[in-house]
Amino acid sequence: MIKVSNLHKKFGKLNVLKGINTNIEKGEIVVIIGPSGSGKSTFLRCLNMLEEPDQGEVIFQGIKLNDKKCNIDQQRQKMGMVFQQFNLFPHMTIVENIILAPTKLKKENEDEAKRKAVQLLKKVGLEDKADSYPNQLSGGQKQRIAIVRALAMSPEVMLFDEPTSALDPEMVGEVLEVMKGLAKDGMTMVVVTHEMGFAKEVATRVMFMDQGLIVEEGTPKDVFDNPQNPRIKEFLSKVL
Ligand code: ADP
Ligand code: MG
C-alpha cells in the first residue's frame, strides 16, 4: 500500500531522516517505537506529505506522492491521521466536526454524512455525544471522536502519532480499545506509540527507529523478546 524508498529529511542543518526504506502492506498494523527525537513523527508526516521529503520517494497505492504532478489533497483524503492533540473545532458540535471533511472535500450529501457519522459514533460508544461540543468531552472521548472524524472519510490507511500520550492514564485504555477494534476490522494502520502492550498485542510488525533510521523491524516477538540491536534493549528497559 505504501512504499518508502531512501527517504531523507532535514530541518536546516539537522538531519532527521537519513534514508528510510520500508513497505507497508494492506492490512498491516505497523507500530513504530523509538526514543524521543529519533524522527518517528517526521517519518509519519512524510507518509502523507505534511512534511516534504528532501530525497527519496513515497509511493501510495502506486502513486508517487512527492511529485509535482500528484494531487496531494486528493491522496491525503485516503490517509486518515490522528495526532496527540485532538484538533477538534471548538465552535462546532461533534457531528459537525465529523461531517465537515466528507461534505466539504468529498461533497457528500449532509444527511448521508450524518447517518454515517452516527454509525461511527455508535461504534466507539459515543452516539449520545453527537450534539455536544468538544469542551463537554473528556480527553479520551475527544480522541475517540478524532478517530471517528478520520474514519468518516473512509480512509485506506490510518496514521496515528502518539494518540494516547496526552491523555490521563485512565483514558488510555478506551482509545486503545477503539484502535484494536479498527485493527480487527482489517484497517491498515501505522502507529507511533509508547504503549508496548498495544504493540505486543496488535502489531503485525514493530519498527524501532533511532537517529533517523529504522534500525530493526520484525514481529513483536522478534523485537521485544530477541532484539538484535543493543539500543532496543536500552530503550525497552526505560519504557517498560
Ligand atoms: P520523534 O517523533 O521521534 O520524537 P520528531 O520527528 O518529532 O521525533 O523530531 C526529530 C527531530 O527533528 C527532533 O530533533 C526535532 O526537534 C526536529 N524537528 C521536528 N520537526 C521539526 C521542524 N518542523 N523544524 C525543525 N526541527 C524539527
Ligand atoms: Mg513524535
PDB file of N, CA and C and ligand atoms in Angstrom, residues 40-42 84 161-162 192, ligand 2:
ATOM      1  N   LYS A  40      10.375   9.737  14.482  1.00  0.00           N
ATOM      2  CA  LYS A  40       9.132   8.982  14.270  1.00  0.00           C
ATOM      3  C   LYS A  40       8.025   9.854  13.685  1.00  0.00           C
ATOM      4  N   SER A  41       7.799  11.030  14.304  1.00  0.00           N
ATOM      5  CA  SER A  41       6.731  11.906  13.809  1.00  0.00           C
ATOM      6  C   SER A  41       7.055  12.426  12.413  1.00  0.00           C
ATOM      7  N   THR A  42       8.302  12.776  12.205  1.00  0.00           N
ATOM      8  CA  THR A  42       8.701  13.284  10.888  1.00  0.00           C
ATOM      9  C   THR A  42       8.460  12.218   9.819  1.00  0.00           C
ATOM     10  N   GLN A  84      -1.528  13.491  18.662  1.00  0.00           N
ATOM     11  CA  GLN A  84      -1.563  13.551  20.119  1.00  0.00           C
ATOM     12  C   GLN A  84      -2.630  14.555  20.565  1.00  0.00           C
ATOM     13  N   ASP A 161      -0.162   9.295  15.531  1.00  0.00           N
ATOM     14  CA  ASP A 161       1.070   9.789  16.158  1.00  0.00           C
ATOM     15  C   ASP A 161       0.853   9.980  17.656  1.00  0.00           C
ATOM     16  N   GLU A 162       1.267   9.009  18.413  1.00  0.00           N
ATOM     17  CA  GLU A 162       1.127   9.028  19.880  1.00  0.00           C
ATOM     18  C   GLU A 162      -0.278   9.449  20.326  1.00  0.00           C
ATOM     19  N   VAL A 192       2.576   5.326  15.837  1.00  0.00           N
ATOM     20  CA  VAL A 192       3.691   5.673  16.718  1.00  0.00           C
ATOM     21  C   VAL A 192       3.141   5.683  18.137  1.00  0.00           C
TER      22      VAL A 192
HETATM   23 MG    MG B   2       6.898  12.452  17.857  1.00  0.00          MG
END
